[in-house]
Coordinates of C-alpha atoms in Angstrom, one line a residue:
M902 CA 151.7 -1.0 50.6
A903 CA 150.4 -4.0 48.7
S904 CA 150.6 -6.1 51.9
A905 CA 148.4 -3.5 53.7
E906 CA 145.8 -3.7 50.9
L907 CA 145.7 -7.4 50.8
P908 CA 143.1 -7.9 53.6
E909 CA 140.8 -5.4 51.9
V910 CA 141.1 -7.2 48.6
V911 CA 140.3 -10.6 50.4
E912 CA 137.4 -9.0 52.2
R913 CA 135.9 -7.6 48.9
K914 CA 136.4 -11.0 47.3
K915 CA 134.7 -12.7 50.2
K916 CA 131.7 -10.4 50.0
S917 CA 131.5 -10.8 46.2
N918 CA 131.5 -14.6 46.5
V919 CA 128.8 -14.6 49.2
M920 CA 126.7 -12.3 47.0
Y921 CA 127.2 -14.6 44.0
A922 CA 126.1 -17.6 46.0
F923 CA 123.2 -15.5 47.3
M924 CA 122.0 -14.8 43.7
C925 CA 122.4 -18.4 42.7
S926 CA 120.3 -19.5 45.7
I927 CA 117.6 -17.0 44.9
L928 CA 117.3 -18.2 41.3
A929 CA 117.2 -21.9 42.3
S930 CA 114.7 -21.3 45.1
M931 CA 112.3 -19.7 42.8
A932 CA 111.3 -23.2 41.8
S933 CA 109.6 -23.4 45.2
I934 CA 107.2 -20.6 44.1
I935 CA 105.2 -23.1 42.1
L936 CA 104.3 -25.1 45.2
G937 CA 103.5 -22.0 47.2
Y938 CA 101.3 -20.6 44.5
D939 CA 99.4 -23.8 44.2
I940 CA 98.7 -23.9 48.0
G941 CA 97.7 -20.3 48.2
V942 CA 95.5 -20.1 45.1
M943 CA 93.7 -23.4 45.8
S944 CA 92.7 -22.3 49.3
G945 CA 90.5 -19.5 47.7
A946 CA 89.8 -21.1 44.4
A947 CA 88.3 -24.1 46.2
L948 CA 85.3 -22.0 47.3
Y949 CA 84.4 -21.2 43.7
I950 CA 85.3 -24.6 42.3
K951 CA 82.9 -26.3 44.6
K952 CA 80.1 -23.9 43.7
D953 CA 80.7 -24.1 39.9
L954 CA 81.3 -27.8 39.5
K955 CA 78.9 -28.8 42.3
I956 CA 81.3 -31.3 43.9
T957 CA 81.1 -32.8 47.3
D958 CA 83.4 -32.2 50.3
V959 CA 85.1 -35.6 49.6
Q960 CA 85.8 -34.7 46.0
L961 CA 87.1 -31.3 47.1
E962 CA 89.5 -33.0 49.6
I963 CA 90.8 -35.3 46.9
L964 CA 91.3 -32.4 44.6
M965 CA 93.2 -30.4 47.2
G966 CA 95.4 -33.1 48.5
I967 CA 96.0 -35.4 45.6
L968 CA 98.8 -33.1 44.2
N969 CA 101.0 -34.2 47.1
F970 CA 100.8 -37.8 46.0
Y971 CA 101.4 -36.9 42.4
S972 CA 104.5 -34.9 43.5
L973 CA 106.1 -38.2 44.6
I974 CA 106.6 -39.1 41.0
G975 CA 108.4 -35.8 40.4
S976 CA 110.5 -36.0 43.6
F977 CA 111.8 -39.5 42.9
A978 CA 112.3 -38.8 39.2
A979 CA 114.2 -35.6 40.1
G980 CA 116.8 -37.6 42.0
R981 CA 117.7 -39.5 38.9
T982 CA 117.3 -36.6 36.6
S983 CA 119.5 -34.3 38.7
D984 CA 122.3 -36.9 38.6
W985 CA 121.9 -37.3 34.9
I986 CA 121.5 -33.8 33.4
G987 CA 122.6 -31.8 36.4
R988 CA 120.9 -29.8 39.1
R989 CA 120.5 -26.7 37.0
F990 CA 118.6 -28.1 34.1
T991 CA 116.4 -30.2 36.4
V992 CA 114.9 -26.8 37.5
V993 CA 113.9 -26.3 33.9
V994 CA 112.1 -29.7 33.9
A995 CA 110.2 -28.6 37.0
A996 CA 109.1 -25.4 35.4
A997 CA 108.0 -27.2 32.2
F998 CA 105.8 -29.6 34.1
F999 CA 104.1 -26.9 36.2
F1000 CA 103.6 -24.7 33.1
V1001 CA 101.6 -27.4 31.3
G1002 CA 99.7 -28.3 34.5
A1003 CA 98.7 -24.7 35.2
L1004 CA 97.4 -24.3 31.7
L1005 CA 95.4 -27.6 31.9
M1006 CA 93.8 -26.5 35.2
G1007 CA 93.0 -23.1 33.8
L1008 CA 91.4 -24.5 30.7
A1009 CA 89.6 -27.4 32.6
G1010 CA 86.1 -28.0 31.5
G1011 CA 85.2 -30.3 34.3
Y1012 CA 86.4 -32.2 37.4
A1013 CA 88.2 -34.9 35.4
T1014 CA 90.3 -32.5 33.3
L1015 CA 91.0 -30.5 36.5
M1016 CA 92.3 -33.6 38.2
F1017 CA 94.6 -34.4 35.2
G1018 CA 96.0 -30.8 35.4
R1019 CA 96.7 -31.4 39.1
F1020 CA 98.6 -34.6 38.1
V1021 CA 100.9 -32.8 35.7
A1022 CA 101.4 -29.8 38.1
G1023 CA 102.1 -32.3 40.9
V1024 CA 105.0 -33.8 39.0
G1025 CA 106.4 -30.4 38.6
V1026 CA 106.0 -29.6 42.2
G1027 CA 107.9 -32.8 43.2
Y1028 CA 110.8 -31.8 40.9
G1029 CA 110.9 -28.3 42.4
L1030 CA 110.7 -29.4 46.0
M1031 CA 113.6 -31.8 45.6
I1032 CA 116.0 -29.8 43.5
A1033 CA 115.9 -26.3 44.9
P1034 CA 117.3 -27.0 48.4
V1035 CA 119.7 -29.6 47.1
Y1036 CA 121.2 -27.2 44.6
T1037 CA 121.3 -24.4 47.1
A1038 CA 123.1 -26.5 49.7
E1039 CA 125.7 -27.5 47.2
V1040 CA 126.6 -24.0 46.1
S1041 CA 126.5 -22.3 49.5
P1042 CA 129.5 -21.7 51.8
A1043 CA 129.2 -23.4 55.1
S1044 CA 128.9 -20.1 57.0
A1045 CA 125.8 -19.1 55.1
R1046 CA 124.3 -22.4 54.1
G1047 CA 121.3 -22.2 56.5
F1048 CA 120.5 -18.7 55.4
L1049 CA 120.7 -19.5 51.7
T1050 CA 119.0 -22.9 51.8
S1051 CA 116.1 -21.4 53.7
F1052 CA 115.3 -19.4 50.6
S1053 CA 113.3 -22.4 49.4
E1054 CA 110.8 -21.9 52.2
V1055 CA 110.9 -18.1 51.7
F1056 CA 109.8 -18.6 48.1
I1057 CA 107.1 -21.1 49.0
N1058 CA 105.7 -18.4 51.2
V1059 CA 106.1 -15.8 48.4
G1060 CA 104.1 -18.2 46.2
I1061 CA 101.4 -18.6 48.8
V1062 CA 101.0 -14.8 49.1
L1063 CA 100.8 -14.5 45.3
G1064 CA 98.1 -17.2 45.3
Y1065 CA 96.1 -15.3 47.9
V1066 CA 96.5 -12.1 46.0
S1067 CA 95.3 -13.9 42.8
N1068 CA 92.2 -15.1 44.8
Y1069 CA 91.5 -11.6 45.9
A1070 CA 92.1 -10.0 42.5
F1071 CA 90.0 -12.4 40.4
A1072 CA 87.2 -13.2 42.9
R1073 CA 84.8 -10.7 41.3
L1074 CA 85.0 -12.4 37.8
P1075 CA 82.1 -14.6 36.8
L1076 CA 81.9 -17.8 38.7
H1077 CA 82.9 -20.1 35.8
L1078 CA 85.8 -17.9 34.8
G1079 CA 87.3 -16.6 38.1
W1080 CA 88.8 -19.9 39.5
R1081 CA 90.1 -20.8 36.0
V1082 CA 92.0 -17.6 35.7
M1083 CA 93.4 -18.0 39.3
L1084 CA 94.8 -21.4 38.4
G1085 CA 95.9 -20.7 34.8
I1086 CA 97.9 -17.6 35.6
G1087 CA 100.2 -19.8 37.6
A1088 CA 101.9 -20.7 34.4
A1089 CA 103.6 -17.3 34.3
P1090 CA 106.2 -17.9 37.1
S1091 CA 107.2 -21.1 35.4
V1092 CA 108.3 -19.3 32.2
L1093 CA 110.3 -16.7 34.3
L1094 CA 112.0 -19.5 36.2
A1095 CA 113.0 -21.4 33.1
L1096 CA 114.6 -18.3 31.6
M1097 CA 116.5 -17.4 34.8
V1098 CA 118.1 -20.9 35.0
F1099 CA 120.6 -19.8 32.3
G1100 CA 122.1 -17.4 34.8
M1101 CA 123.0 -20.1 37.3
P1102 CA 126.2 -22.2 37.4
E1103 CA 126.1 -25.9 37.8
S1104 CA 126.6 -27.4 41.2
P1105 CA 130.3 -28.0 41.9
R1106 CA 129.5 -31.4 43.5
W1107 CA 127.7 -32.6 40.4
L1108 CA 130.6 -31.4 38.2
V1109 CA 133.0 -33.4 40.3
M1110 CA 130.7 -36.4 40.1
K1111 CA 131.1 -36.1 36.3
G1112 CA 134.8 -35.7 36.5
R1113 CA 134.8 -32.1 35.4
L1114 CA 137.3 -30.8 37.9
A1115 CA 138.2 -27.6 36.0
D1116 CA 134.6 -26.5 35.8
A1117 CA 134.1 -27.3 39.5
R1118 CA 137.2 -25.2 40.5
V1119 CA 135.7 -22.2 38.6
V1120 CA 132.4 -22.5 40.5
L1121 CA 134.1 -23.0 43.8
D1122 CA 136.4 -20.0 43.3
R1123 CA 133.2 -18.0 42.8
I1124 CA 131.3 -19.2 45.8
A1125 CA 133.9 -20.0 48.4
E1126 CA 134.9 -17.3 50.9
T1127 CA 138.7 -17.9 50.5
P1128 CA 140.9 -19.7 48.0
E1129 CA 141.9 -22.1 50.8
E1130 CA 138.2 -22.9 51.4
A1131 CA 137.7 -23.6 47.7
A1132 CA 140.7 -26.0 47.6
E1133 CA 139.6 -27.7 50.8
R1134 CA 136.0 -28.1 49.5
L1135 CA 137.2 -29.5 46.2
A1136 CA 139.4 -32.1 48.0
D1137 CA 136.5 -33.1 50.3
I1138 CA 134.1 -33.4 47.3
K1139 CA 136.6 -35.5 45.4
A1140 CA 137.0 -37.8 48.4
A1141 CA 133.3 -38.2 48.8
A1142 CA 132.9 -38.9 45.1
G1143 CA 135.6 -41.6 45.2
I1144 CA 138.1 -39.7 43.1
P1145 CA 141.7 -40.2 44.2
H1146 CA 143.3 -37.2 46.0
E1147 CA 146.2 -37.2 43.5
A1148 CA 143.9 -37.1 40.5
D1149 CA 144.1 -33.7 38.8
G1150 CA 143.5 -32.0 35.5
D1151 CA 140.6 -30.5 33.7
V1152 CA 138.7 -33.7 33.3
V1153 CA 139.2 -37.0 35.1
A1154 CA 137.7 -40.4 34.7
V1155 CA 135.0 -41.2 37.3
P1156 CA 133.9 -44.9 37.7
K1157 CA 130.3 -45.1 36.4
R1158 CA 127.8 -46.2 38.9
K1159 CA 126.3 -49.5 37.9
S1160 CA 122.7 -50.5 38.6
A1161 CA 124.0 -52.9 41.2
E1162 CA 125.7 -50.0 43.0
E1163 CA 122.5 -48.0 42.9
K1164 CA 120.6 -50.8 44.4
Q1165 CA 123.3 -51.0 47.1
V1166 CA 122.7 -47.3 47.9
W1167 CA 119.0 -48.0 48.5
K1168 CA 119.9 -51.0 50.6
E1169 CA 122.2 -48.8 52.7
L1170 CA 119.5 -46.2 53.0
I1171 CA 116.5 -48.3 53.9
L1172 CA 117.2 -52.1 54.3
S1173 CA 120.5 -52.3 56.2
P1174 CA 121.8 -48.8 57.0
T1175 CA 124.9 -48.2 59.0
P1176 CA 124.3 -46.6 62.4
T1177 CA 125.3 -43.2 61.0
V1178 CA 123.0 -43.4 58.0
Q1179 CA 120.3 -44.8 60.2
R1180 CA 120.5 -41.7 62.4
I1181 CA 120.5 -39.5 59.3
L1182 CA 117.5 -41.3 57.8
L1183 CA 115.6 -41.2 61.1
A1184 CA 116.3 -37.4 61.5
T1185 CA 115.1 -36.8 57.9
L1186 CA 111.9 -38.9 58.1
G1187 CA 111.0 -37.6 61.5
L1188 CA 111.5 -34.0 60.5
Q1189 CA 109.6 -34.3 57.2
F1190 CA 106.8 -36.2 58.9
F1191 CA 106.3 -33.8 61.7
Q1192 CA 106.4 -30.7 59.5
Q1193 CA 103.3 -31.8 57.7
A1194 CA 101.6 -33.7 60.6
S1195 CA 101.6 -30.4 62.5
G1196 CA 98.5 -29.5 60.5
V1197 CA 100.1 -26.6 58.7
D1198 CA 98.3 -27.5 55.4
S1199 CA 95.0 -27.6 57.2
V1200 CA 95.6 -24.1 58.4
V1201 CA 96.9 -22.7 55.2
L1202 CA 95.0 -24.7 52.5
Y1203 CA 91.7 -24.5 54.3
S1204 CA 92.1 -21.1 56.0
P1205 CA 88.9 -19.7 54.5
R1206 CA 87.0 -22.7 55.9
V1207 CA 88.7 -22.2 59.3
F1208 CA 87.8 -18.6 59.4
Q1209 CA 84.3 -19.4 58.3
S1210 CA 84.1 -21.7 61.4
A1211 CA 85.4 -18.8 63.4
G1212 CA 82.5 -16.6 62.4
I1213 CA 83.9 -14.7 59.4
T1214 CA 81.5 -15.3 56.6
D1215 CA 81.9 -12.4 54.1
D1216 CA 84.0 -13.5 51.0
D1217 CA 86.1 -10.3 50.9
Q1218 CA 86.8 -10.5 54.6
L1219 CA 87.7 -14.2 54.3
L1220 CA 90.2 -13.6 51.5
A1221 CA 91.6 -10.5 53.2
T1222 CA 92.2 -12.4 56.4
T1223 CA 93.7 -15.3 54.4
C1224 CA 96.1 -12.8 52.8
A1225 CA 97.2 -11.6 56.2
V1226 CA 98.2 -15.2 57.0
G1227 CA 100.3 -15.4 53.9
V1228 CA 102.0 -12.1 54.5
T1229 CA 102.8 -13.0 58.1
K1230 CA 104.3 -16.3 57.1
T1231 CA 106.5 -14.6 54.5
V1232 CA 107.8 -11.9 56.8
I1233 CA 108.6 -14.3 59.6
V1234 CA 110.4 -16.8 57.3
L1235 CA 112.7 -14.0 56.2
L1236 CA 113.6 -13.4 59.8
A1237 CA 114.3 -17.1 60.2
A1238 CA 116.6 -17.0 57.2
V1239 CA 118.7 -14.4 59.0
L1240 CA 118.7 -16.3 62.3
L1241 CA 119.5 -19.8 61.0
D1242 CA 123.3 -19.3 60.8
R1243 CA 123.4 -17.0 63.9
V1244 CA 121.3 -18.8 66.4
G1245 CA 121.5 -22.4 65.1
R1246 CA 119.1 -25.1 64.0
R1247 CA 118.2 -26.6 67.4
P1248 CA 117.1 -23.5 69.3
L1249 CA 114.9 -22.3 66.4
M1250 CA 113.4 -25.8 66.0
L1251 CA 112.5 -26.2 69.6
T1252 CA 111.1 -22.7 69.9
S1253 CA 109.1 -23.2 66.7
S1254 CA 107.5 -26.5 67.8
G1255 CA 106.8 -25.3 71.3
G1256 CA 105.1 -22.1 70.1
M1257 CA 103.1 -24.0 67.5
A1258 CA 101.7 -26.4 70.1
V1259 CA 100.5 -23.5 72.3
S1260 CA 99.0 -21.7 69.3
L1261 CA 97.1 -24.8 68.2
V1262 CA 95.6 -25.2 71.6
G1263 CA 94.5 -21.5 71.4
L1264 CA 93.0 -22.0 67.9
A1265 CA 91.2 -25.2 69.0
T1266 CA 89.8 -23.6 72.1
G1267 CA 88.5 -20.6 70.1
L1268 CA 86.9 -22.8 67.4
T1269 CA 85.3 -25.0 70.0
V1270 CA 83.7 -22.0 71.8
V1271 CA 82.5 -20.4 68.5
G1272 CA 81.0 -23.7 67.5
R1273 CA 78.9 -23.7 70.7
H1274 CA 77.8 -20.0 70.7
P1275 CA 76.9 -17.4 68.1
P1276 CA 80.1 -15.5 67.1
A1277 CA 78.4 -12.2 68.1
E1278 CA 78.2 -13.4 71.7
V1279 CA 81.9 -14.5 71.9
P1280 CA 83.9 -11.9 70.0
W1281 CA 86.9 -12.8 72.1
A1282 CA 86.8 -16.3 70.8
V1283 CA 86.8 -15.0 67.2
A1284 CA 89.8 -12.8 68.0
L1285 CA 91.5 -15.8 69.6
C1286 CA 91.1 -17.8 66.5
V1287 CA 92.6 -15.2 64.2
T1288 CA 95.4 -14.4 66.7
S1289 CA 96.2 -18.1 67.2
T1290 CA 96.3 -18.7 63.5
L1291 CA 98.7 -15.9 62.9
A1292 CA 100.8 -17.0 65.8
F1293 CA 100.8 -20.6 64.5
V1294 CA 102.1 -19.7 61.0
S1295 CA 104.6 -17.3 62.6
F1296 CA 106.1 -20.1 64.8
F1297 CA 106.0 -22.5 61.9
S1298 CA 107.9 -20.1 59.7
I1299 CA 110.6 -19.2 62.3
G1300 CA 111.7 -22.8 62.6
L1301 CA 109.9 -25.9 61.3
G1302 CA 109.0 -24.4 57.9
P1303 CA 112.5 -23.4 56.6
M1304 CA 114.4 -25.9 58.8
T1305 CA 113.1 -29.0 57.0
A1306 CA 114.6 -28.2 53.7
V1307 CA 117.8 -26.8 55.2
Y1308 CA 118.5 -29.7 57.6
T1309 CA 117.5 -32.5 55.2
S1310 CA 119.6 -31.1 52.3
E1311 CA 122.8 -30.8 54.4
I1312 CA 123.0 -34.0 56.3
F1313 CA 123.1 -36.8 53.6
P1314 CA 126.5 -38.0 52.2
L1315 CA 127.2 -36.8 48.6
R1316 CA 126.6 -40.0 46.8
V1317 CA 123.1 -40.5 48.3
R1318 CA 122.2 -36.8 48.8
A1319 CA 119.8 -36.5 45.8
L1320 CA 118.1 -39.9 46.4
G1321 CA 118.1 -39.5 50.2
Y1322 CA 116.5 -36.1 49.9
A1323 CA 113.9 -37.6 47.6
V1324 CA 113.0 -40.1 50.2
G1325 CA 112.5 -37.3 52.7
V1326 CA 110.3 -35.4 50.3
A1327 CA 108.3 -38.5 49.7
C1328 CA 107.5 -38.8 53.4
N1329 CA 106.7 -35.1 53.5
R1330 CA 104.3 -35.3 50.5
V1331 CA 102.5 -38.4 51.7
T1332 CA 102.0 -36.9 55.1
S1333 CA 100.8 -33.6 53.6
G1334 CA 98.4 -35.5 51.3
V1335 CA 96.9 -37.5 54.1
V1336 CA 96.4 -34.4 56.2
S1337 CA 94.9 -32.2 53.5
M1338 CA 92.7 -35.0 52.1
T1339 CA 91.3 -35.9 55.6
F1340 CA 90.8 -32.5 57.2
L1341 CA 87.2 -31.9 56.2
S1342 CA 86.2 -35.5 57.1
L1343 CA 88.2 -35.3 60.4
S1344 CA 86.5 -32.0 61.3
S1345 CA 83.1 -33.6 60.7
A1346 CA 84.0 -36.6 62.8
I1347 CA 85.6 -34.9 65.9
T1348 CA 84.7 -31.2 65.2
I1349 CA 87.1 -28.6 63.8
G1350 CA 88.2 -27.7 67.3
G1351 CA 89.0 -31.3 68.0
S1352 CA 91.1 -31.6 64.9
F1353 CA 93.4 -28.8 66.0
F1354 CA 93.6 -30.3 69.5
L1355 CA 94.8 -33.5 67.8
Y1356 CA 97.4 -31.5 65.8
A1357 CA 98.6 -29.9 69.0
G1358 CA 99.3 -33.3 70.5
I1359 CA 101.3 -34.3 67.5
V1360 CA 103.4 -31.1 67.6
T1361 CA 104.1 -31.8 71.3
L1362 CA 105.5 -35.1 70.3
S1363 CA 107.6 -33.4 67.6
W1364 CA 109.3 -31.2 70.2
V1365 CA 110.4 -34.4 72.1
F1366 CA 111.8 -35.8 68.8
F1367 CA 113.7 -32.7 67.8
F1368 CA 115.2 -32.4 71.3
T1369 CA 116.5 -36.0 71.3
C1370 CA 117.3 -36.8 67.7
L1371 CA 118.5 -33.7 65.9
P1372 CA 122.2 -32.5 66.6
E1373 CA 123.2 -29.0 65.8
T1374 CA 124.7 -28.6 62.2
R1375 CA 125.4 -24.9 62.1
G1376 CA 128.8 -24.1 60.7
R1377 CA 129.6 -27.7 59.6
T1378 CA 130.6 -28.5 56.1
L1379 CA 128.5 -31.0 54.2
E1380 CA 131.4 -33.5 54.3
E1381 CA 131.5 -33.4 58.1
M1382 CA 127.8 -34.5 58.6
G1383 CA 128.7 -38.2 58.7
E1384 CA 131.1 -37.6 61.5
L1385 CA 128.5 -35.5 63.4
F1386 CA 125.8 -38.1 63.2
G1387 CA 128.2 -40.9 63.9
T1388 CA 129.9 -39.5 67.0
I1389 CA 127.7 -36.9 68.6
D1390 CA 124.6 -37.6 70.6
A1391 CA 121.7 -35.3 69.7
G1392 CA 121.2 -34.0 73.2
T1393 CA 123.7 -32.4 75.5
E1394 CA 126.8 -33.3 73.4
A1395 CA 125.4 -31.5 70.4
D1396 CA 124.7 -28.4 72.4
D1397 CA 128.2 -28.6 73.9
A1398 CA 129.6 -28.8 70.3
S1399 CA 127.6 -25.9 69.3
A1400 CA 128.8 -23.9 72.3
R1401 CA 132.4 -24.8 71.5
L1402 CA 131.9 -23.7 67.9
L1403 CA 130.4 -20.4 68.9
S1404 CA 133.2 -19.8 71.4
S1405 CA 135.9 -20.4 68.7
E1406 CA 134.1 -18.1 66.3
L1407 CA 134.0 -15.3 68.9
T1408 CA 137.6 -15.9 69.7
T1409 CA 138.5 -15.6 66.0

């Protein structure tokens, strides 16, 4: 009788553990709301900031894009902080920085104070961008890692929608007050995030790095699907951390990393990487670069300006159409979260970049036509602009959006994961900053339609890069990534490996 009930007990434990990892991932990924809210709220608040402070387009570009460069400080500091105090409490640091930054922006009396608030908030954004996907990848079972790690992108989009809603809700306040309330109210999610952290366990990989094997076992027993998987993962993590296999007990001694060893890690990452690390670094930098070089920030951050160019001039209509963009992104990224571990990374990535390229051509064509004719004479072009924008954010959210955090957080070896991810985030933020700080000037130089034709060309190149350089990682444990990048070509062999994996799963 007991034997017959055992599979049911195991199945209940499996579901319970996946649900526990699910809740941990949600709590950690809420750190991404702060970036999403900033992107969403600034797109609408910029209209009123420019009117109230009487700043130029160049000043506005700097205000919008400078946060990405400020976030570099946070992302690199987060790598060190997360190795020092743990992944969990690094989330609190992110929340604290953004809380102070949001208050400073909300109380800003002029452009200089507003820029200082952007600096503080930017550091918090950098912390959140780095720590949320790293923590989630480290607490997720391999079978659901893509789904859970994609929550970071889901919550960025939730934050964007909240920012758009804030724009719409406070747009009717007096000019000097409306945009300040929009920015200042962003402090609220930070407080909620800091409180929720106390319901999260620490990453088992960080615990092992600190020699706390008993604590790591407890967490792994809660998040692994089977006891055998928990034991296997602990053994893999110990090996990756340099702890002898025979070492056991509640707490073991772990050799401290010396400054010379840390310099050696950077040397291996950048100056003289092994072929495997070189492939991982190339995949990371290429993926992070192309995500932002696609022009997504130009579409999302300047969506009111884009829709104005398309002939929609009423403020309420602009903000309502912008809200539609945010809702579309959020709905589609939820779909992507479900598909990541079922379809795989490569198929979604290639579909995403191909669809984005076609959508950008449609948007560029519509904007070019509207720019040469009164909108009333070419309603089809206005409709093409709106449709293409929604299609673009949909294709972005089904692949390239969530995939960047998922893929980057899972391919680095344990001892360089935090720092390696920080390098990827740095590339992402620099590219985002350049794109968002040059969009208005670029549009003036080659027209807004020409700008999106340029982005379409870049996205086409990204499709080629993804096809040739990114192997399939679905179903692989984090400790297997070095072998994958060291022995499998990113093209046909990766697809063959994915097919073999799928076949074995179906057989099982």
